[in-house]
XYZ file of C-alpha atoms in Angstrom:
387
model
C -114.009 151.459 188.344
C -117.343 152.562 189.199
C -117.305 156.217 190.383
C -119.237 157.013 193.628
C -122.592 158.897 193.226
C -123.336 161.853 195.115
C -126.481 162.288 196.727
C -127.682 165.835 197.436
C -130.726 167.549 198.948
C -131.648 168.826 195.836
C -134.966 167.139 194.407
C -136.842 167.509 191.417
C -140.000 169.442 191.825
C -142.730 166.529 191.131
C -141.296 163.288 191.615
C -140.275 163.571 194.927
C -137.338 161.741 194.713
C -133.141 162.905 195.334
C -130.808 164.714 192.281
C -128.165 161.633 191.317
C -124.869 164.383 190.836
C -121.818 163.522 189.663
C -119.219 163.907 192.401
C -117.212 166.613 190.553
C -120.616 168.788 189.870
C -121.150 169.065 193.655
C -117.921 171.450 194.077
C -119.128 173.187 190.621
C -122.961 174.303 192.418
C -121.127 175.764 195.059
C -118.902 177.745 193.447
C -121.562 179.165 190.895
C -123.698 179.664 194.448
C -120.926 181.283 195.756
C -120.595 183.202 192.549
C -124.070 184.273 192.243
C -124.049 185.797 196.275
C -121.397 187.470 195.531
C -122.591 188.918 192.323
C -125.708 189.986 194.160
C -123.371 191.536 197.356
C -122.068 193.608 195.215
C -125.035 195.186 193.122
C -126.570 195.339 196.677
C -123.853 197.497 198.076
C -124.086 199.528 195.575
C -127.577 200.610 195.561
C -126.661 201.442 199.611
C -125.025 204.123 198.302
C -127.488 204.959 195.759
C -130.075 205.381 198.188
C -127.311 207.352 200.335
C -126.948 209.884 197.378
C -131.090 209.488 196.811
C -131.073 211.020 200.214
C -128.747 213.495 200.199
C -130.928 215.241 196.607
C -133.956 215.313 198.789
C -132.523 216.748 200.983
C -130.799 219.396 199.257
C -134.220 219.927 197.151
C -136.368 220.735 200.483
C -133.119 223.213 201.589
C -133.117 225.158 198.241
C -136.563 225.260 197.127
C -138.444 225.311 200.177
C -136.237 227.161 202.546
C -133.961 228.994 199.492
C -130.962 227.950 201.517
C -128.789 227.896 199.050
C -125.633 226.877 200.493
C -123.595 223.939 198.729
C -119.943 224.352 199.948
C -121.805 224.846 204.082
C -123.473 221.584 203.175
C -120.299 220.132 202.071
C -118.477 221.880 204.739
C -120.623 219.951 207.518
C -119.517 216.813 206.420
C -115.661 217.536 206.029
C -115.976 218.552 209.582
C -117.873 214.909 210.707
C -114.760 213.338 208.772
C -111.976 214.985 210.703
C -113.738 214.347 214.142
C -114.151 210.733 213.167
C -110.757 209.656 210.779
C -108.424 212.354 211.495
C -108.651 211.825 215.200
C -108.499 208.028 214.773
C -105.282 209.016 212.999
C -104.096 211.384 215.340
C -103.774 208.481 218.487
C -102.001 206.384 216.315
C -98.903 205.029 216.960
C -95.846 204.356 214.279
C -95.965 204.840 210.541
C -99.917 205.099 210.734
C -99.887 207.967 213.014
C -101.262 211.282 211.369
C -97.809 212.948 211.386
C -96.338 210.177 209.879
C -98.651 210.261 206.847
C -98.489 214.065 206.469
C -94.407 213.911 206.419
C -94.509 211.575 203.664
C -97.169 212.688 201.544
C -99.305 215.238 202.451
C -99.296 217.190 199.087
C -100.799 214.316 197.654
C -103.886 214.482 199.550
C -103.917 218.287 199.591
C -104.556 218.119 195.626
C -106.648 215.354 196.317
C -108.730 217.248 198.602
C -109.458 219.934 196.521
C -110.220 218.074 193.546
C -113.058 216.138 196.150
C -114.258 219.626 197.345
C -114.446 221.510 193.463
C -115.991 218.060 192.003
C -118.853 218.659 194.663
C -119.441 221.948 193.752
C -119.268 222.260 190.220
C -121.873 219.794 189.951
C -124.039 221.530 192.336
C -123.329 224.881 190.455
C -124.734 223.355 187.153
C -128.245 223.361 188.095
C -128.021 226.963 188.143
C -127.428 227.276 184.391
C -128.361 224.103 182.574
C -131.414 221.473 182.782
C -132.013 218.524 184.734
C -131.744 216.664 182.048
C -128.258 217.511 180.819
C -126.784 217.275 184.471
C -128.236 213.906 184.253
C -127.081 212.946 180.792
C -123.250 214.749 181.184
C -122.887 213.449 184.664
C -122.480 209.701 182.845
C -119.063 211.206 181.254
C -117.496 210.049 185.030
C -117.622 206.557 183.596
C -115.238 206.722 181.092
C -113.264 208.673 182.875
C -112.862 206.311 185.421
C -112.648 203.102 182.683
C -109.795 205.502 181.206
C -108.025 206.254 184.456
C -108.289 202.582 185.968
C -106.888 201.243 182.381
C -103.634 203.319 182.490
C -102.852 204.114 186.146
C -104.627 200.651 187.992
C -104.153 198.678 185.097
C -107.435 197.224 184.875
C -108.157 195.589 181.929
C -111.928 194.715 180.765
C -113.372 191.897 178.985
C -116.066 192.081 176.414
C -119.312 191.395 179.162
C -118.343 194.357 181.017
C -118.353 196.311 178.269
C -121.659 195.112 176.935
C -122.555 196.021 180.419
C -121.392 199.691 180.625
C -123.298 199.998 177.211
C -126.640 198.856 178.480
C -125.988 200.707 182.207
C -125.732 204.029 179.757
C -128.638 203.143 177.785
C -130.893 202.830 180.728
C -129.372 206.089 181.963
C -130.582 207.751 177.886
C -134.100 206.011 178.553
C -134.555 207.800 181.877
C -133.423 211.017 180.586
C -135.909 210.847 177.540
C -138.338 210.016 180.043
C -138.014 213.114 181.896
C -138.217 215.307 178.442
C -141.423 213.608 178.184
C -142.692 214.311 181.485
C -141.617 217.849 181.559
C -139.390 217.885 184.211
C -137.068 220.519 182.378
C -137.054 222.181 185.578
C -133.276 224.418 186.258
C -132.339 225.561 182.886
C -130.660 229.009 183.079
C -130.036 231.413 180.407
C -126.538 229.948 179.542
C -126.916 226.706 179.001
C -123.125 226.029 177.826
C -121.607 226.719 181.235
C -123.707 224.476 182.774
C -122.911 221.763 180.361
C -119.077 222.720 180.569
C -119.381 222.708 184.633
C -120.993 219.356 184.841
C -118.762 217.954 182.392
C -115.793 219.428 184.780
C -117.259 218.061 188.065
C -117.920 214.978 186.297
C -113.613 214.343 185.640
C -113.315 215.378 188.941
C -115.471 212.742 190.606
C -113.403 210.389 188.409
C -110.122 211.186 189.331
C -110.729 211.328 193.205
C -112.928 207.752 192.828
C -110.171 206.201 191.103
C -107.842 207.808 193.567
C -109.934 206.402 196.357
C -109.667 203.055 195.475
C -106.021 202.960 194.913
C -105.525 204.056 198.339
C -107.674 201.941 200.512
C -106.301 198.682 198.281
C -102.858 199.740 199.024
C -102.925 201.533 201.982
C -106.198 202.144 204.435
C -109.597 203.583 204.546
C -109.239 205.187 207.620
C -105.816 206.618 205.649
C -108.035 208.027 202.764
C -111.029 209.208 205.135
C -109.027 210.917 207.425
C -106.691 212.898 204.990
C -110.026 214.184 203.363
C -111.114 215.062 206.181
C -108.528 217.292 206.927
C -107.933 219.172 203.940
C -111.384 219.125 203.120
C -112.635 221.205 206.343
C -109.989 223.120 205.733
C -110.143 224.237 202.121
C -113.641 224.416 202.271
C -114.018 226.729 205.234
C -111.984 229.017 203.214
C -114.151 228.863 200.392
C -117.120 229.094 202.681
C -115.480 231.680 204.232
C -115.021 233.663 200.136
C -117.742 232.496 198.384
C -121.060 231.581 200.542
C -120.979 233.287 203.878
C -123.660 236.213 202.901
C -126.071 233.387 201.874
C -125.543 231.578 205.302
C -126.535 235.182 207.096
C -130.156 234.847 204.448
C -130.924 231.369 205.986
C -134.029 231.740 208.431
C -132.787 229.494 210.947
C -135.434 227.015 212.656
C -135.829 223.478 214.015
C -136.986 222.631 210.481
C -133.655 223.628 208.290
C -131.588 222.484 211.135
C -132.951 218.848 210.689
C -132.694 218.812 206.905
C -128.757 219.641 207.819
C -128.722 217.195 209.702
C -129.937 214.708 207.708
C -127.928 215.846 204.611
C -124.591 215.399 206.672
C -125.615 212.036 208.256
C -126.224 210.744 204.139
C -123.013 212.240 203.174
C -120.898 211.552 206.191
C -122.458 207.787 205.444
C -121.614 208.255 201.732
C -117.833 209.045 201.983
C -117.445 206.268 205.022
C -119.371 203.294 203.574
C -117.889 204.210 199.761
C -114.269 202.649 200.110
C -115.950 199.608 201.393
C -117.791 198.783 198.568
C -114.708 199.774 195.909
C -112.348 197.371 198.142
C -115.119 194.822 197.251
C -115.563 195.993 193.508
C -114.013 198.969 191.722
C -114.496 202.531 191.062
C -116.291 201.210 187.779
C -118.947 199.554 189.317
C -119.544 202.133 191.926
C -120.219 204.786 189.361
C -122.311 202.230 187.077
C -124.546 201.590 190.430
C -125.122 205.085 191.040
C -127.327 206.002 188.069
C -130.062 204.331 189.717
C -129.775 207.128 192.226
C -131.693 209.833 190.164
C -134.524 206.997 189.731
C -134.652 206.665 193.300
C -134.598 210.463 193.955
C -137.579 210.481 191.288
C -139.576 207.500 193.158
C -139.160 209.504 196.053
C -140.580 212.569 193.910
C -143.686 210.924 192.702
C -144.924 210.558 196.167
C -143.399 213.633 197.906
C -143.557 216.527 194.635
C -145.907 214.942 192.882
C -144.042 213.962 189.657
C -145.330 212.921 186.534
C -144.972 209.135 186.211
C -143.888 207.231 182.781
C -143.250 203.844 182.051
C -139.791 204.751 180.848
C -138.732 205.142 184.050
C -139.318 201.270 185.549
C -138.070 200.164 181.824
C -134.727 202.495 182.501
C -134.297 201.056 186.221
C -134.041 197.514 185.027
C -132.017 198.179 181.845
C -129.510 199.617 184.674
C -129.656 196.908 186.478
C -129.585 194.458 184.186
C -126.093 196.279 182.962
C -125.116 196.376 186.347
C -125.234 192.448 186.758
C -123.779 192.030 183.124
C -120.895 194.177 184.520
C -120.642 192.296 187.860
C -120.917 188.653 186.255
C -116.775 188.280 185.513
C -113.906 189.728 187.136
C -111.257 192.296 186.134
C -108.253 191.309 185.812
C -104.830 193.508 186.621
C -102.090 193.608 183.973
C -99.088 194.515 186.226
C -96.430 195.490 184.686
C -93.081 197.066 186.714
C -91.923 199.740 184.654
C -95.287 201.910 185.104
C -96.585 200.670 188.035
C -95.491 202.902 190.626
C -96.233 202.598 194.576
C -97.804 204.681 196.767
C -96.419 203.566 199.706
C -92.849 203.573 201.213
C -91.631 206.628 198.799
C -88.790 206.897 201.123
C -87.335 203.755 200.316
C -84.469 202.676 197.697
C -84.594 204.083 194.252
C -85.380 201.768 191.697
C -84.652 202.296 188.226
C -87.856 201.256 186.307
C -87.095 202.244 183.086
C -84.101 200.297 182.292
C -84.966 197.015 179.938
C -84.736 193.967 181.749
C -86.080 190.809 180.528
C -89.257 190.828 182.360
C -92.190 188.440 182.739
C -95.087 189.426 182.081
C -97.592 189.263 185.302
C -101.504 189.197 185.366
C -103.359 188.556 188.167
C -107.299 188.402 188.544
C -109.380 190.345 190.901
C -112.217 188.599 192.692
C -115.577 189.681 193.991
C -114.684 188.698 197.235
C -112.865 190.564 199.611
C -109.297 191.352 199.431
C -106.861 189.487 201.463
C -103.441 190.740 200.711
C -102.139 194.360 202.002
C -99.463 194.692 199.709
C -100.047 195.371 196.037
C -98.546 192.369 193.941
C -95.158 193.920 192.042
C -92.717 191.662 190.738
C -89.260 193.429 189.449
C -86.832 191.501 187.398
């Protein structure tokens, strides 16, 4: 038996003439073109939200050393409020188990603590500048990754292969190139006289962002990202009008209000209010991981930006540390996860009212492993299989 020959459009550059394929390689190109769109979807969506955080540090740059309004948890504030007018009101005209009582009777001390993790991880961070160098903030703020790799191993029970490793490595690398770059160029600008507490408060915010990332992506693959967005909205405005309300309200009586510093708030909320809602799109499509691998290429934006608009200092270390991260970023993005699921410490989130299950007897269980795709997610329900 002769097997039928596949003719497609390809053709080879100078002869003119069709590619002769083999009629099982035709299914084979389109899954690697598949493969490769999706690879590039994702590194795509998360530069989005690099450029979302690029302009969120301009922002805050013009505020504090142009205007010396110096008012992190108001900025913050702004955006909690934008949340709970959007999400929590979305909640509030639902009907059934998705209404916004419903959620709060089940399990509204979860978000509570996750709230205020969300609101201290934003201002630690912002706090740091105050003590300790750009440099270090950039350097420490890296120690979210593992973190999150540690967090998503034994709570999400994602387990890594040996390319994503490689790519973390090279991502981190980049990040080292850029921040030797900046040594070299001088930009030591923000060291304070104690340069431990700013180390230790980066290093704090930096745990912080990776418990409420890994958090946030637990929730809107099990539950909803209107769920997760309107919850922190809530608690958020809330707990940080009371710090506002402790901590920063003689600053906001120093700010000399005009048309000027009104529009940089503006801006800074519409960057952060797109931040938070476009976020748990992108880790329903990828993972906490590779959001916080895509974001160091956010200072390098922020210093683009800076060449034109402060007049930086430019060095060739910093195109040769964008495409290291990049590079790692595709390395990263080239193979899947894959989720180890195993009953006994895999606990839901949802339905905590229901029947008690005893988890930690022995049963003779079979073991489960299931692979995550680039694509999106089609299933609501979180795959659990009890013996």
């Amino acid at each position: 038996l002769i097997p039928r020959v596949h003719y497609c459009p390809l053709r080879w550059p100078r002869m003119g003439c069709p590619l002769t394929l083999h009629p099982f390689a035709h299914p084979l190109i389109s899954y690697l073109c598949l493969l490769s769109r999706e690879l590039l979807v994702s590194v795509a969506l998360g530069q989005v939200l690099s450029l979302l955080i690029c302009g969120i540090g301009l922002t805050s740059k013009y505020l504090s050393e142009d205007f010396h309004a110096n008012t992190p948890v108001f900025q913050s504030f702004l955006n909690y409020i934008l949340l709970f007018l959007v999400y929590t009101t979305t909640l509030a005209v639902r009907q059934g188990e998705e209404n916004l009582l419903a959620i709060l009777k089940r399990r509204w001390w979860k978000y509570m603590i996750l709230g205020i993790v969300d609101i201290e991880a934003n201002y630690l961070v912002v706090k740091a500048y105050q003590y300790t160098t750009l440099t270090s903030v950039q350097l420490l703020d890296c120690f979210v990754i593992p973190v999150v790799i540690l967090l998503s191993w034994f709570f999400l029970l994602v387990r890594y292969k040996v390319v994503h490793c490689v790519g973390i490595v090279v991502c981190i690398l980049g990040m080292g190139c850029m921040a030797g770059a900046d040594v070299l160029a001088g930009r030591q600008q923000g060291s304070g006289e104690n340069k431990l507490i700013g180390d230790l408060l980066v290093l704090g915010g930096a745990t912080l962002y990776g418990i409420s990332n890994v958090c946030e992506e637990y929730i809107v693959r099990n539950l909803s990202r209107v769920e997760f967005l309107g919850m922190i909205g809530l608690f958020g405005s809330f707990f940080s009008g009371i710090q506002l309300a402790i901590m920063e309200h003689k600053e906001l009586l120093k700010v000399a209000w005009d048309w000027q510093i009104g529009l940089l708030y503006v801006g800074f909320s519409a960057c952060m209010f797109g931040l938070y809602s476009f976020m748990p799109v992108v880790l329903k499509k990828t993972s906490a991981t590779a959001v916080n691998l895509s974001l160091l290429t956010a200072d390098l934006y922020s210093l683009f930006c800076g060449l034109f608009l402060f007049h930086y200092k430019f060095s060739g270390l910093y195109l040769l540390s964008f495409f290291t991260i990049l590079i790692g970023l595709l390395l990263y993005s080239s193979t899947s996860t894959y989720v180890a699921q195993d009953p006994r410490v895999y606990k839901q989130f949802r339905n905590p009212a229901g029947p008690v299950v005893d988890l930690l007897t022995p049963a003779p269980t079979e073991p489960a492993v299931t692979y995550t795709s680039l694509g999106q997610e089609t299933e609501e329900e979180p795959h659990v299989r009890v013996a």
